[in-house]
Amino acid sequence: YDGESEVHIIDLGDFMDGWDAQTTRKGHDLPQNMDNVKAFKVGVKFKVELASEIQSLTGAKVKCYNVGNDNHCNEFGVIVNEAAKSLLEQTNENISYTINRKFIDHYEWNNHCFILCHGKDSKHLKFGFKHIIDERAKSKIEDYIRINKLIYKDNTFEKGDTHLQLFDFDCSEVFNYLNYRALSPASEWVQTNFKRGVSGFTIMKAWKGEKELLTIPYQFGWN
């Protein structure tokens, strides 16, 4: 933190794992180490403490943006976020909390526009957006920018889902394409069927009137 006036906390979905140990679309079991109630309590506590501590330590306005349409938790995640939103906004006037229910949504800050998406939705999308952008995804994102009249903004498309970090600033003339790591370690199923993986988070700095973004990735160490 270096005296910025605002800190934005962005959650790109799949924050909770599935209700009753299944994905949003059901039929796909997900072994859990917490039941629904314990997961709810832990999820709300984390969200409230994270935003409260950052606001207290920095003194800045804290704005939380949460993707609420994904393939692992969907409404379970929304319920957790609604509880955190109520607690935070009622107790701290310097914290605001937004829950996005659309598959793709956005918010604007000065010349910047941040387009938020998990990468897979709760119902329709059979093949999600890949960590390396393809023409199908590029066309959809450019359509979104055009329809929402964002063409003259400095647009950054931000997504999760693949848990692979890849920042592409050259894929399009009208947007950046940024993929982020998961905050948590990979599950036993993922590590067995794919690879061990990397978890962490990224701090991004943006300036008014400036197109450039500074990204600072952090990687957790775990066994």
Coordinates of C-alpha atoms in Angstrom, one line a residue:
Y1 CA 0.0 0.0 0.0
D2 CA 1.4 3.4 -1.0
G3 CA -1.3 5.9 -0.1
E4 CA -3.9 5.0 -2.8
S5 CA -7.4 6.5 -2.3
E6 CA -9.2 3.2 -3.0
V7 CA -8.4 -0.5 -2.7
H8 CA -10.5 -2.9 -4.8
I9 CA -10.9 -6.5 -3.8
I10 CA -11.9 -8.7 -6.7
D11 CA -13.2 -12.3 -6.3
L12 CA -13.5 -14.0 -9.7
G13 CA -15.8 -16.8 -8.5
D14 CA -15.6 -20.4 -7.2
F15 CA -15.0 -18.9 -3.8
M16 CA -17.0 -21.6 -2.1
D17 CA -17.0 -25.2 -3.2
G18 CA -20.3 -26.9 -4.2
W19 CA -23.4 -27.1 -2.0
D20 CA -23.8 -30.7 -0.7
A21 CA -20.4 -31.5 -2.2
Q22 CA -21.5 -31.1 -5.8
T23 CA -20.8 -28.6 -8.6
T24 CA -23.4 -26.1 -9.5
R25 CA -24.7 -28.2 -12.4
K26 CA -24.9 -31.3 -10.1
G27 CA -23.9 -34.8 -11.0
H28 CA -20.2 -34.1 -10.2
D29 CA -19.2 -35.1 -6.7
L30 CA -16.6 -32.9 -4.9
P31 CA -15.0 -34.5 -1.8
Q32 CA -15.1 -31.9 1.0
N33 CA -13.4 -31.3 4.4
M34 CA -16.3 -29.1 5.6
D35 CA -20.0 -29.5 5.6
N36 CA -22.3 -26.7 4.2
V37 CA -22.7 -24.9 7.6
K38 CA -19.0 -24.9 8.5
A39 CA -18.1 -23.8 5.0
F40 CA -20.6 -20.9 5.2
K41 CA -19.2 -19.7 8.5
V42 CA -15.6 -19.9 7.4
G43 CA -16.4 -18.1 4.1
V44 CA -18.3 -15.2 5.7
K45 CA -15.6 -14.8 8.3
F46 CA -12.8 -14.6 5.7
K47 CA -14.7 -12.1 3.6
V48 CA -15.5 -9.8 6.5
E49 CA -12.0 -10.0 8.1
L50 CA -10.2 -9.4 4.8
A51 CA -12.2 -6.2 3.8
S52 CA -12.2 -4.9 7.4
E53 CA -8.5 -5.4 8.0
I54 CA -7.5 -3.8 4.7
Q55 CA -9.7 -0.8 5.4
S56 CA -8.4 -0.4 8.9
L57 CA -4.7 -0.8 7.9
T58 CA -4.9 1.6 4.9
G59 CA -7.6 4.1 5.8
A60 CA -8.7 4.0 2.1
K61 CA -12.1 3.3 0.7
V62 CA -12.5 -0.4 0.1
K63 CA -14.6 -1.6 -2.8
C64 CA -15.4 -5.4 -3.1
Y65 CA -16.4 -6.9 -6.4
N66 CA -17.6 -10.5 -6.4
V67 CA -18.4 -12.8 -9.4
G68 CA -21.6 -14.6 -8.5
N69 CA -22.0 -16.8 -11.6
D70 CA -19.6 -19.8 -11.8
N71 CA -19.6 -23.5 -12.1
H72 CA -18.7 -24.6 -8.6
C73 CA -20.7 -22.6 -6.0
N74 CA -23.0 -20.1 -7.8
E75 CA -25.9 -19.4 -5.3
F76 CA -23.9 -20.8 -2.3
G77 CA -21.2 -18.2 -3.1
V78 CA -23.9 -15.5 -3.5
I79 CA -25.4 -16.4 -0.1
V80 CA -22.0 -16.1 1.6
N81 CA -21.3 -12.8 -0.2
E82 CA -24.8 -11.4 0.7
A83 CA -24.1 -12.2 4.4
A84 CA -20.7 -10.5 4.2
K85 CA -22.1 -7.5 2.3
S86 CA -24.8 -6.9 5.0
L87 CA -22.2 -7.1 7.8
L88 CA -19.6 -4.9 6.2
E89 CA -21.9 -2.2 4.7
Q90 CA -23.8 -1.8 8.0
T91 CA -20.6 -1.5 10.1
N92 CA -18.2 0.5 7.9
E93 CA -19.2 3.4 5.7
N94 CA -15.9 3.2 3.9
I95 CA -16.6 -0.3 2.5
S96 CA -18.9 -1.0 -0.4
Y97 CA -19.8 -4.5 -1.7
T98 CA -20.9 -5.5 -5.2
I99 CA -22.1 -9.0 -6.2
N100 CA -22.3 -9.6 -10.0
R101 CA -24.8 -12.2 -11.1
K102 CA -24.2 -11.9 -14.8
F103 CA -21.8 -14.3 -16.5
I104 CA -19.9 -11.2 -17.7
D105 CA -20.1 -7.9 -15.9
H106 CA -17.9 -4.8 -15.5
Y107 CA -17.2 -1.7 -13.5
E108 CA -15.5 1.5 -14.5
W109 CA -12.8 3.5 -12.6
N110 CA -11.8 6.7 -14.3
N111 CA -10.4 5.7 -17.7
H112 CA -10.2 2.1 -16.8
C113 CA -12.9 -0.6 -17.2
F114 CA -12.5 -3.9 -15.5
I115 CA -14.6 -6.7 -17.1
L116 CA -15.1 -9.5 -14.7
C117 CA -15.9 -13.2 -15.5
H118 CA -15.3 -16.5 -13.8
G119 CA -14.7 -18.3 -17.2
K120 CA -17.5 -20.8 -16.9
D121 CA -21.1 -20.1 -16.0
S122 CA -23.6 -22.0 -13.8
K123 CA -25.6 -23.5 -16.6
H124 CA -25.0 -23.0 -20.3
L125 CA -21.3 -22.7 -21.2
K126 CA -20.0 -26.2 -22.0
F127 CA -16.4 -25.1 -22.8
G128 CA -15.2 -22.2 -20.7
F129 CA -12.8 -19.4 -21.7
K130 CA -9.3 -20.8 -21.9
H131 CA -6.2 -19.3 -20.3
I132 CA -4.8 -18.7 -23.8
I133 CA -7.5 -16.7 -25.6
D134 CA -9.0 -18.1 -28.8
E135 CA -11.1 -16.4 -31.5
R136 CA -14.4 -17.5 -30.0
A137 CA -13.7 -15.8 -26.7
K138 CA -12.1 -12.8 -28.3
S139 CA -15.2 -12.3 -30.4
K140 CA -17.5 -12.5 -27.4
I141 CA -15.5 -10.0 -25.4
E142 CA -15.2 -7.6 -28.2
D143 CA -19.0 -7.9 -28.7
Y144 CA -19.5 -7.1 -25.0
I145 CA -17.3 -4.0 -25.3
R146 CA -19.1 -2.8 -28.3
I147 CA -22.6 -3.4 -27.0
N148 CA -21.8 -1.7 -23.7
K149 CA -20.2 1.3 -25.4
L150 CA -16.8 0.7 -23.8
I151 CA -14.7 1.0 -26.9
Y152 CA -12.9 4.1 -25.7
K153 CA -12.1 2.8 -22.3
D154 CA -8.9 1.1 -21.2
N155 CA -10.5 -2.4 -20.9
T156 CA -9.1 -5.3 -18.9
F157 CA -10.9 -8.7 -19.0
E158 CA -10.2 -10.5 -15.8
K159 CA -11.0 -14.2 -15.2
G160 CA -10.4 -17.2 -13.0
D161 CA -11.5 -20.8 -13.5
T162 CA -8.3 -22.3 -15.1
H163 CA -6.2 -21.5 -12.0
L164 CA -3.3 -20.6 -14.4
Q165 CA -1.8 -17.2 -14.3
L166 CA -1.3 -15.6 -17.7
F167 CA -1.4 -11.9 -18.5
D168 CA -1.9 -11.1 -22.2
F169 CA -1.7 -7.4 -23.0
D170 CA -1.4 -7.8 -26.8
C171 CA -4.3 -10.1 -27.8
S172 CA -6.6 -7.3 -28.9
E173 CA -6.4 -3.6 -29.6
V174 CA -9.4 -3.0 -27.3
F175 CA -8.8 -5.1 -24.2
N176 CA -6.2 -7.0 -22.0
Y177 CA -6.8 -10.6 -21.1
L178 CA -5.7 -11.5 -17.6
N179 CA -6.0 -15.0 -16.0
Y180 CA -5.3 -15.5 -12.3
R181 CA -4.2 -18.2 -10.0
A182 CA -6.6 -19.7 -7.4
L183 CA -6.2 -18.5 -3.9
S184 CA -6.4 -22.0 -2.5
P185 CA -4.2 -25.1 -3.3
A186 CA -5.5 -27.5 -5.9
S187 CA -7.8 -30.2 -4.6
E188 CA -6.8 -33.8 -4.2
W189 CA -8.8 -34.7 -7.4
V190 CA -7.1 -32.0 -9.4
Q191 CA -3.6 -32.9 -8.2
T192 CA -4.2 -36.6 -9.0
N193 CA -5.7 -36.0 -12.4
F194 CA -3.7 -33.0 -13.6
K195 CA -0.8 -31.5 -11.6
R196 CA 0.2 -30.1 -8.3
G197 CA -0.5 -26.5 -9.3
V198 CA 0.3 -23.1 -7.9
S199 CA -1.9 -20.9 -5.7
G200 CA -1.6 -17.2 -4.8
F201 CA -3.0 -13.7 -5.5
T202 CA -2.1 -10.6 -7.5
I203 CA -1.9 -7.0 -6.5
M204 CA -2.5 -4.6 -9.4
K205 CA -1.9 -0.8 -9.4
A206 CA -3.8 1.5 -11.7
W207 CA -3.5 5.3 -12.2
K208 CA -6.0 7.9 -13.3
G209 CA -5.5 8.8 -17.0
E210 CA -2.8 6.1 -17.4
K211 CA -3.3 3.1 -19.7
E212 CA -0.6 1.0 -18.1
L213 CA -1.2 -1.4 -15.2
L214 CA 1.4 -2.7 -12.7
T215 CA 0.8 -6.3 -11.7
I216 CA 2.6 -7.8 -8.7
P217 CA 1.9 -11.6 -8.4
Y218 CA 2.3 -13.5 -5.1
Q219 CA 2.8 -17.3 -4.8
F220 CA 1.9 -19.2 -1.7
G221 CA 4.3 -22.0 -0.5
W222 CA 2.6 -25.3 0.5
N223 CA 3.3 -29.0 0.5

